[in-house]
Amino acid sequence: MARSISDGPRPKHVQLSDVLADLAVTELGPDAAIPSERDLMATYGVSRATVRRAIESLIAEGLLHRIQGKGTFVARPRVESHLHLASFSQDMRSRGLAPSTRLMRVDEERPPTEVAKALRLGSRGTAWRIDRVRLADDQPMAIEQGWYPCSPLPDLDTQDLSGSLYTLFATRYDLVIDAAEQTLWGESAEGATARRLEAPVHTPLLVFRRVSSAAGRPLEYVVSRYRGDRYQLHMTLAGPGTTGSTSRNSPSGRKKTS
């Protein structure tokens, strides 16, 4: 039976938010549609404004997501993992998810100045540009644009690029990625990026820029855009004068902090 919404000290939209959160977790599950606004208004005797405010709060928390023209659905749990040096494939498998790839582009090009400098290509060096969509359990998770120097990676365009490039570098070229510098910022999904991620326009994105190397030699400059409604960042922080700070990222659910 539906839980009643009262006129007590807790606002009605907060009470309804709790009801919907419980419904999403205990009865509906990921990708299931929640009841329509009209049904929620009739069931709980509340206004449309109350229903919308409750739903918006759960969308903001990542528990629900809206698909334009279709309705509001329970979100898949965000992937959560340590921020550590691992490929996408390794990271997803460690979370119990099946990684896969849509290869969009692989070409030999002269990269932008910033990339050429990071990869130490000199004035004439070229790099492989590899654009891929990365999926977890067949759901688009991230889109990557990567640059890899041609000289130490000959014929990379003829290799199977659907899996872990780090594994390929180690097994085919005897080059083991052992260090990286990474920067994180936020964006919103627009245009082709939103379409390729199968995400609504303005979906928040977590953007990672990573420059990776093997034995001191730069081998990768990649920018990865992760769907913020499916992936989250978790950090454990140490105070001043202490050691042991760690970071980790994750796929969707209520955001965890510490």
PDB file of C-alpha atoms in Angstrom, residues 11-237:
ATOM      1  CA  PRO A  11       7.793  19.150   3.851  1.00  0.00           C
ATOM      2  CA  LYS A  12       5.609  17.035   1.598  1.00  0.00           C
ATOM      3  CA  HIS A  13       8.159  16.981  -1.204  1.00  0.00           C
ATOM      4  CA  VAL A  14      10.766  15.544   1.195  1.00  0.00           C
ATOM      5  CA  GLN A  15       8.335  12.834   2.330  1.00  0.00           C
ATOM      6  CA  LEU A  16       7.500  11.977  -1.282  1.00  0.00           C
ATOM      7  CA  SER A  17      11.197  11.920  -2.158  1.00  0.00           C
ATOM      8  CA  ASP A  18      11.743   9.288   0.546  1.00  0.00           C
ATOM      9  CA  VAL A  19       8.804   7.254  -0.761  1.00  0.00           C
ATOM     10  CA  LEU A  20      10.114   7.346  -4.337  1.00  0.00           C
ATOM     11  CA  ALA A  21      13.659   6.493  -3.241  1.00  0.00           C
ATOM     12  CA  ASP A  22      12.374   3.445  -1.365  1.00  0.00           C
ATOM     13  CA  LEU A  23      10.212   2.435  -4.342  1.00  0.00           C
ATOM     14  CA  ALA A  24      13.162   2.760  -6.734  1.00  0.00           C
ATOM     15  CA  VAL A  25      15.507   0.662  -4.598  1.00  0.00           C
ATOM     16  CA  THR A  26      13.199  -2.031  -3.192  1.00  0.00           C
ATOM     17  CA  GLU A  27      10.635  -2.577  -5.962  1.00  0.00           C
ATOM     18  CA  LEU A  28      11.560  -1.090  -9.319  1.00  0.00           C
ATOM     19  CA  GLY A  29      15.303  -1.468  -9.860  1.00  0.00           C
ATOM     20  CA  PRO A  30      17.594   0.059 -12.539  1.00  0.00           C
ATOM     21  CA  ASP A  31      16.041   1.281 -15.815  1.00  0.00           C
ATOM     22  CA  ALA A  32      12.449   0.847 -14.552  1.00  0.00           C
ATOM     23  CA  ALA A  33      10.028   3.754 -15.067  1.00  0.00           C
ATOM     24  CA  ILE A  34       8.570   5.418 -12.004  1.00  0.00           C
ATOM     25  CA  PRO A  35       4.821   6.234 -11.942  1.00  0.00           C
ATOM     26  CA  SER A  36       3.706   9.274 -13.930  1.00  0.00           C
ATOM     27  CA  GLU A  37       3.271  12.663 -12.297  1.00  0.00           C
ATOM     28  CA  ARG A  38      -0.499  12.314 -12.617  1.00  0.00           C
ATOM     29  CA  ASP A  39      -0.466   8.899 -10.908  1.00  0.00           C
ATOM     30  CA  LEU A  40       1.732  10.185  -8.073  1.00  0.00           C
ATOM     31  CA  MET A  41      -0.538  13.181  -7.545  1.00  0.00           C
ATOM     32  CA  ALA A  42      -3.594  10.924  -7.314  1.00  0.00           C
ATOM     33  CA  THR A  43      -1.944   8.254  -5.159  1.00  0.00           C
ATOM     34  CA  TYR A  44      -0.441  10.585  -2.568  1.00  0.00           C
ATOM     35  CA  GLY A  45      -2.840  13.524  -2.727  1.00  0.00           C
ATOM     36  CA  VAL A  46      -0.173  16.094  -3.488  1.00  0.00           C
ATOM     37  CA  SER A  47       0.233  18.880  -6.030  1.00  0.00           C
ATOM     38  CA  ARG A  48       2.137  18.662  -9.299  1.00  0.00           C
ATOM     39  CA  ALA A  49       4.705  21.103  -7.884  1.00  0.00           C
ATOM     40  CA  THR A  50       5.335  18.768  -4.945  1.00  0.00           C
ATOM     41  CA  VAL A  51       5.762  15.782  -7.270  1.00  0.00           C
ATOM     42  CA  ARG A  52       8.176  17.637  -9.533  1.00  0.00           C
ATOM     43  CA  ARG A  53      10.233  18.943  -6.627  1.00  0.00           C
ATOM     44  CA  ALA A  54      10.559  15.434  -5.171  1.00  0.00           C
ATOM     45  CA  ILE A  55      11.585  13.964  -8.523  1.00  0.00           C
ATOM     46  CA  GLU A  56      14.083  16.751  -9.247  1.00  0.00           C
ATOM     47  CA  SER A  57      15.790  16.166  -5.898  1.00  0.00           C
ATOM     48  CA  LEU A  58      16.282  12.471  -6.721  1.00  0.00           C
ATOM     49  CA  ILE A  59      17.552  13.311 -10.207  1.00  0.00           C
ATOM     50  CA  ALA A  60      20.075  15.679  -8.610  1.00  0.00           C
ATOM     51  CA  GLU A  61      21.205  12.853  -6.299  1.00  0.00           C
ATOM     52  CA  GLY A  62      21.610  10.492  -9.258  1.00  0.00           C
ATOM     53  CA  LEU A  63      18.952   8.006  -8.138  1.00  0.00           C
ATOM     54  CA  LEU A  64      16.619   8.867 -11.036  1.00  0.00           C
ATOM     55  CA  HIS A  65      17.189  10.151 -14.552  1.00  0.00           C
ATOM     56  CA  ARG A  66      14.817  11.671 -17.082  1.00  0.00           C
ATOM     57  CA  ILE A  67      14.621  10.795 -20.772  1.00  0.00           C
ATOM     58  CA  GLN A  68      12.949  13.539 -22.778  1.00  0.00           C
ATOM     59  CA  GLY A  69       9.621  12.410 -24.211  1.00  0.00           C
ATOM     60  CA  LYS A  70       9.716   9.041 -22.433  1.00  0.00           C
ATOM     61  CA  GLY A  71       9.582   9.641 -18.692  1.00  0.00           C
ATOM     62  CA  THR A  72      11.634   9.288 -15.532  1.00  0.00           C
ATOM     63  CA  PHE A  73      13.544   6.102 -14.773  1.00  0.00           C
ATOM     64  CA  VAL A  74      15.583   4.556 -11.991  1.00  0.00           C
ATOM     65  CA  ALA A  75      19.274   5.184 -12.670  1.00  0.00           C
ATOM     66  CA  ARG A  76      21.851   2.452 -12.735  1.00  0.00           C
ATOM     67  CA  PRO A  77      24.243   2.549  -9.761  1.00  0.00           C
ATOM     68  CA  ARG A  78      27.286   4.734 -10.381  1.00  0.00           C
ATOM     69  CA  VAL A  79      30.520   2.841 -10.861  1.00  0.00           C
ATOM     70  CA  GLU A  80      32.849   3.428  -7.911  1.00  0.00           C
ATOM     71  CA  SER A  81      36.527   2.576  -8.102  1.00  0.00           C
ATOM     72  CA  HIS A  82      39.892   3.747  -6.807  1.00  0.00           C
ATOM     73  CA  LEU A  83      41.656   6.428  -8.819  1.00  0.00           C
ATOM     74  CA  HIS A  84      44.542   4.211  -9.806  1.00  0.00           C
ATOM     75  CA  LEU A  85      46.601   3.479 -12.876  1.00  0.00           C
ATOM     76  CA  ALA A  86      44.462   1.000 -14.798  1.00  0.00           C
ATOM     77  CA  SER A  87      42.825   0.768 -18.185  1.00  0.00           C
ATOM     78  CA  PHE A  88      39.078   1.210 -18.594  1.00  0.00           C
ATOM     79  CA  SER A  89      38.721  -2.535 -19.243  1.00  0.00           C
ATOM     80  CA  GLN A  90      40.618  -3.446 -16.083  1.00  0.00           C
ATOM     81  CA  ASP A  91      38.671  -0.900 -14.038  1.00  0.00           C
ATOM     82  CA  MET A  92      35.249  -2.115 -15.186  1.00  0.00           C
ATOM     83  CA  ARG A  93      36.097  -5.800 -14.732  1.00  0.00           C
ATOM     84  CA  SER A  94      37.261  -5.080 -11.195  1.00  0.00           C
ATOM     85  CA  ARG A  95      33.741  -3.705 -10.545  1.00  0.00           C
ATOM     86  CA  GLY A  96      32.068  -6.843 -11.915  1.00  0.00           C
ATOM     87  CA  LEU A  97      31.037  -5.124 -15.160  1.00  0.00           C
ATOM     88  CA  ALA A  98      31.659  -6.335 -18.719  1.00  0.00           C
ATOM     89  CA  PRO A  99      33.648  -3.763 -20.742  1.00  0.00           C
ATOM     90  CA  SER A 100      33.256  -3.316 -24.488  1.00  0.00           C
ATOM     91  CA  THR A 101      34.213  -0.737 -27.105  1.00  0.00           C
ATOM     92  CA  ARG A 102      32.845   1.049 -30.140  1.00  0.00           C
ATOM     93  CA  LEU A 103      35.803   2.114 -32.267  1.00  0.00           C
ATOM     94  CA  MET A 104      34.922   5.340 -34.077  1.00  0.00           C
ATOM     95  CA  ARG A 105      38.218   6.435 -35.574  1.00  0.00           C
ATOM     96  CA  VAL A 106      41.900   5.544 -35.915  1.00  0.00           C
ATOM     97  CA  ASP A 107      44.203   7.748 -38.024  1.00  0.00           C
ATOM     98  CA  GLU A 108      47.829   8.842 -38.162  1.00  0.00           C
ATOM     99  CA  GLU A 109      47.969  12.624 -37.706  1.00  0.00           C
ATOM    100  CA  ARG A 110      50.056  15.504 -36.498  1.00  0.00           C
ATOM    101  CA  PRO A 111      48.372  16.247 -33.154  1.00  0.00           C
ATOM    102  CA  PRO A 112      47.660  19.673 -31.623  1.00  0.00           C
ATOM    103  CA  THR A 113      50.643  21.514 -30.159  1.00  0.00           C
ATOM    104  CA  GLU A 114      49.760  20.689 -26.539  1.00  0.00           C
ATOM    105  CA  VAL A 115      49.549  16.970 -27.344  1.00  0.00           C
ATOM    106  CA  ALA A 116      52.749  16.953 -29.410  1.00  0.00           C
ATOM    107  CA  LYS A 117      54.590  18.633 -26.560  1.00  0.00           C
ATOM    108  CA  ALA A 118      53.270  16.195 -23.945  1.00  0.00           C
ATOM    109  CA  LEU A 119      54.228  13.202 -26.130  1.00  0.00           C
ATOM    110  CA  ARG A 120      57.654  14.733 -27.001  1.00  0.00           C
ATOM    111  CA  LEU A 121      57.042  14.337 -30.717  1.00  0.00           C
ATOM    112  CA  GLY A 122      59.379  17.068 -31.889  1.00  0.00           C
ATOM    113  CA  SER A 123      58.572  19.208 -34.916  1.00  0.00           C
ATOM    114  CA  ARG A 124      57.599  16.404 -37.312  1.00  0.00           C
ATOM    115  CA  GLY A 125      56.473  13.459 -35.207  1.00  0.00           C
ATOM    116  CA  THR A 126      53.005  11.986 -35.707  1.00  0.00           C
ATOM    117  CA  ALA A 127      50.628  10.092 -33.481  1.00  0.00           C
ATOM    118  CA  TRP A 128      47.738   7.693 -33.794  1.00  0.00           C
ATOM    119  CA  ARG A 129      44.433   9.368 -33.011  1.00  0.00           C
ATOM    120  CA  ILE A 130      42.008   6.801 -31.583  1.00  0.00           C
ATOM    121  CA  ASP A 131      38.426   7.776 -30.769  1.00  0.00           C
ATOM    122  CA  ARG A 132      36.361   5.203 -28.868  1.00  0.00           C
ATOM    123  CA  VAL A 133      33.117   4.888 -26.927  1.00  0.00           C
ATOM    124  CA  ARG A 134      33.597   2.688 -23.859  1.00  0.00           C
ATOM    125  CA  LEU A 135      30.698   0.639 -22.516  1.00  0.00           C
ATOM    126  CA  ALA A 136      30.026  -1.218 -19.270  1.00  0.00           C
ATOM    127  CA  ASP A 137      27.413  -3.986 -19.435  1.00  0.00           C
ATOM    128  CA  ASP A 138      26.484  -2.611 -22.889  1.00  0.00           C
ATOM    129  CA  GLN A 139      25.714   0.860 -21.472  1.00  0.00           C
ATOM    130  CA  PRO A 140      27.806   3.795 -22.809  1.00  0.00           C
ATOM    131  CA  MET A 141      29.999   4.961 -19.947  1.00  0.00           C
ATOM    132  CA  ALA A 142      32.666   7.168 -21.541  1.00  0.00           C
ATOM    133  CA  ILE A 143      33.953   8.605 -24.781  1.00  0.00           C
ATOM    134  CA  GLU A 144      37.704   8.814 -25.338  1.00  0.00           C
ATOM    135  CA  GLN A 145      39.937  10.743 -27.697  1.00  0.00           C
ATOM    136  CA  GLY A 146      43.436   9.350 -27.376  1.00  0.00           C
ATOM    137  CA  TRP A 147      46.797  10.150 -29.004  1.00  0.00           C
ATOM    138  CA  TYR A 148      49.642   7.594 -29.151  1.00  0.00           C
ATOM    139  CA  PRO A 149      53.076   8.226 -30.754  1.00  0.00           C
ATOM    140  CA  CYS A 150      53.581   6.303 -33.981  1.00  0.00           C
ATOM    141  CA  SER A 151      57.318   5.685 -33.615  1.00  0.00           C
ATOM    142  CA  PRO A 152      57.231   3.223 -30.671  1.00  0.00           C
ATOM    143  CA  LEU A 153      53.838   1.824 -31.746  1.00  0.00           C
ATOM    144  CA  PRO A 154      54.162   0.874 -35.452  1.00  0.00           C
ATOM    145  CA  ASP A 155      51.112  -0.619 -37.164  1.00  0.00           C
ATOM    146  CA  LEU A 156      48.897   0.185 -34.183  1.00  0.00           C
ATOM    147  CA  ASP A 157      46.053   0.845 -36.629  1.00  0.00           C
ATOM    148  CA  THR A 158      46.130  -2.832 -37.697  1.00  0.00           C
ATOM    149  CA  GLN A 159      45.743  -4.171 -34.149  1.00  0.00           C
ATOM    150  CA  ASP A 160      42.569  -5.062 -32.255  1.00  0.00           C
ATOM    151  CA  LEU A 161      41.683  -1.819 -30.478  1.00  0.00           C
ATOM    152  CA  SER A 162      38.457  -3.029 -28.887  1.00  0.00           C
ATOM    153  CA  GLY A 163      40.034  -3.962 -25.550  1.00  0.00           C
ATOM    154  CA  SER A 164      42.678  -2.616 -23.203  1.00  0.00           C
ATOM    155  CA  LEU A 165      45.356  -0.626 -25.008  1.00  0.00           C
ATOM    156  CA  TYR A 166      47.596  -0.997 -21.964  1.00  0.00           C
ATOM    157  CA  THR A 167      47.478  -4.786 -22.347  1.00  0.00           C
ATOM    158  CA  LEU A 168      48.124  -4.452 -26.081  1.00  0.00           C
ATOM    159  CA  PHE A 169      51.148  -2.193 -25.482  1.00  0.00           C
ATOM    160  CA  ALA A 170      52.589  -4.691 -23.012  1.00  0.00           C
ATOM    161  CA  THR A 171      52.025  -7.842 -25.063  1.00  0.00           C
ATOM    162  CA  ARG A 172      52.617  -6.548 -28.600  1.00  0.00           C
ATOM    163  CA  TYR A 173      55.215  -3.816 -28.048  1.00  0.00           C
ATOM    164  CA  ASP A 174      56.754  -4.763 -24.686  1.00  0.00           C
ATOM    165  CA  LEU A 175      55.857  -1.351 -23.295  1.00  0.00           C
ATOM    166  CA  VAL A 176      54.282  -1.327 -19.834  1.00  0.00           C
ATOM    167  CA  ILE A 177      52.415   1.774 -18.718  1.00  0.00           C
ATOM    168  CA  ASP A 178      53.823   2.453 -15.242  1.00  0.00           C
ATOM    169  CA  ALA A 179      53.102   6.125 -14.508  1.00  0.00           C
ATOM    170  CA  ALA A 180      50.601   8.838 -15.377  1.00  0.00           C
ATOM    171  CA  GLU A 181      49.581  12.407 -14.635  1.00  0.00           C
ATOM    172  CA  GLN A 182      45.836  13.012 -14.563  1.00  0.00           C
ATOM    173  CA  THR A 183      43.639  16.122 -14.370  1.00  0.00           C
ATOM    174  CA  LEU A 184      39.870  16.214 -13.732  1.00  0.00           C
ATOM    175  CA  TRP A 185      37.221  18.819 -14.569  1.00  0.00           C
ATOM    176  CA  GLY A 186      33.488  18.995 -15.301  1.00  0.00           C
ATOM    177  CA  GLU A 187      31.517  19.633 -18.493  1.00  0.00           C
ATOM    178  CA  SER A 188      28.011  19.023 -19.810  1.00  0.00           C
ATOM    179  CA  ALA A 189      27.192  16.724 -22.712  1.00  0.00           C
ATOM    180  CA  GLU A 190      26.447  18.517 -25.977  1.00  0.00           C
ATOM    181  CA  GLY A 191      26.030  17.612 -29.635  1.00  0.00           C
ATOM    182  CA  ALA A 192      27.902  14.565 -30.900  1.00  0.00           C
ATOM    183  CA  THR A 193      29.260  13.737 -27.448  1.00  0.00           C
ATOM    184  CA  ALA A 194      25.738  13.483 -26.007  1.00  0.00           C
ATOM    185  CA  ARG A 195      24.569  11.378 -28.965  1.00  0.00           C
ATOM    186  CA  ARG A 196      27.486   8.953 -28.788  1.00  0.00           C
ATOM    187  CA  LEU A 197      27.021   8.544 -25.044  1.00  0.00           C
ATOM    188  CA  GLU A 198      23.256   8.130 -25.599  1.00  0.00           C
ATOM    189  CA  ALA A 199      22.820  10.824 -22.958  1.00  0.00           C
ATOM    190  CA  PRO A 200      20.352  13.726 -22.746  1.00  0.00           C
ATOM    191  CA  VAL A 201      21.838  17.084 -23.689  1.00  0.00           C
ATOM    192  CA  HIS A 202      23.331  18.824 -20.626  1.00  0.00           C
ATOM    193  CA  THR A 203      24.020  15.525 -18.829  1.00  0.00           C
ATOM    194  CA  PRO A 204      26.956  16.265 -16.484  1.00  0.00           C
ATOM    195  CA  LEU A 205      30.285  14.790 -17.524  1.00  0.00           C
ATOM    196  CA  LEU A 206      33.431  14.015 -15.562  1.00  0.00           C
ATOM    197  CA  VAL A 207      36.396  14.721 -17.832  1.00  0.00           C
ATOM    198  CA  PHE A 208      39.787  13.122 -17.233  1.00  0.00           C
ATOM    199  CA  ARG A 209      42.938  14.156 -19.101  1.00  0.00           C
ATOM    200  CA  ARG A 210      45.692  11.595 -18.655  1.00  0.00           C
ATOM    201  CA  VAL A 211      49.284  11.571 -19.903  1.00  0.00           C
ATOM    202  CA  SER A 212      50.738   8.079 -19.385  1.00  0.00           C
ATOM    203  CA  SER A 213      54.262   6.788 -19.839  1.00  0.00           C
ATOM    204  CA  ALA A 214      56.324   3.607 -19.924  1.00  0.00           C
ATOM    205  CA  ALA A 215      59.788   3.743 -18.339  1.00  0.00           C
ATOM    206  CA  GLY A 216      59.716   7.523 -18.604  1.00  0.00           C
ATOM    207  CA  ARG A 217      58.614   7.601 -22.252  1.00  0.00           C
ATOM    208  CA  PRO A 218      55.213   9.248 -22.914  1.00  0.00           C
ATOM    209  CA  LEU A 219      52.890   6.826 -24.723  1.00  0.00           C
ATOM    210  CA  GLU A 220      49.412   8.246 -24.229  1.00  0.00           C
ATOM    211  CA  TYR A 221      47.562  11.537 -24.172  1.00  0.00           C
ATOM    212  CA  VAL A 222      43.882  10.813 -23.696  1.00  0.00           C
ATOM    213  CA  VAL A 223      40.819  12.828 -22.740  1.00  0.00           C
ATOM    214  CA  SER A 224      37.973  10.667 -21.405  1.00  0.00           C
ATOM    215  CA  ARG A 225      34.476  12.035 -20.838  1.00  0.00           C
ATOM    216  CA  TYR A 226      32.444   9.923 -18.402  1.00  0.00           C
ATOM    217  CA  ARG A 227      28.697  10.204 -17.914  1.00  0.00           C
ATOM    218  CA  GLY A 228      28.283  11.864 -14.531  1.00  0.00           C
ATOM    219  CA  ASP A 229      24.997  10.043 -13.948  1.00  0.00           C
ATOM    220  CA  ARG A 230      26.802   6.688 -14.233  1.00  0.00           C
ATOM    221  CA  TYR A 231      30.189   7.440 -12.756  1.00  0.00           C
ATOM    222  CA  GLN A 232      31.251   9.212  -9.580  1.00  0.00           C
ATOM    223  CA  LEU A 233      34.413  10.209  -7.759  1.00  0.00           C
ATOM    224  CA  HIS A 234      35.125   9.175  -4.163  1.00  0.00           C
ATOM    225  CA  MET A 235      38.087  10.489  -2.169  1.00  0.00           C
ATOM    226  CA  THR A 236      39.471   9.773   1.261  1.00  0.00           C
ATOM    227  CA  LEU A 237      41.495  12.764   2.416  1.00  0.00           C
TER     228      LEU A 237
END
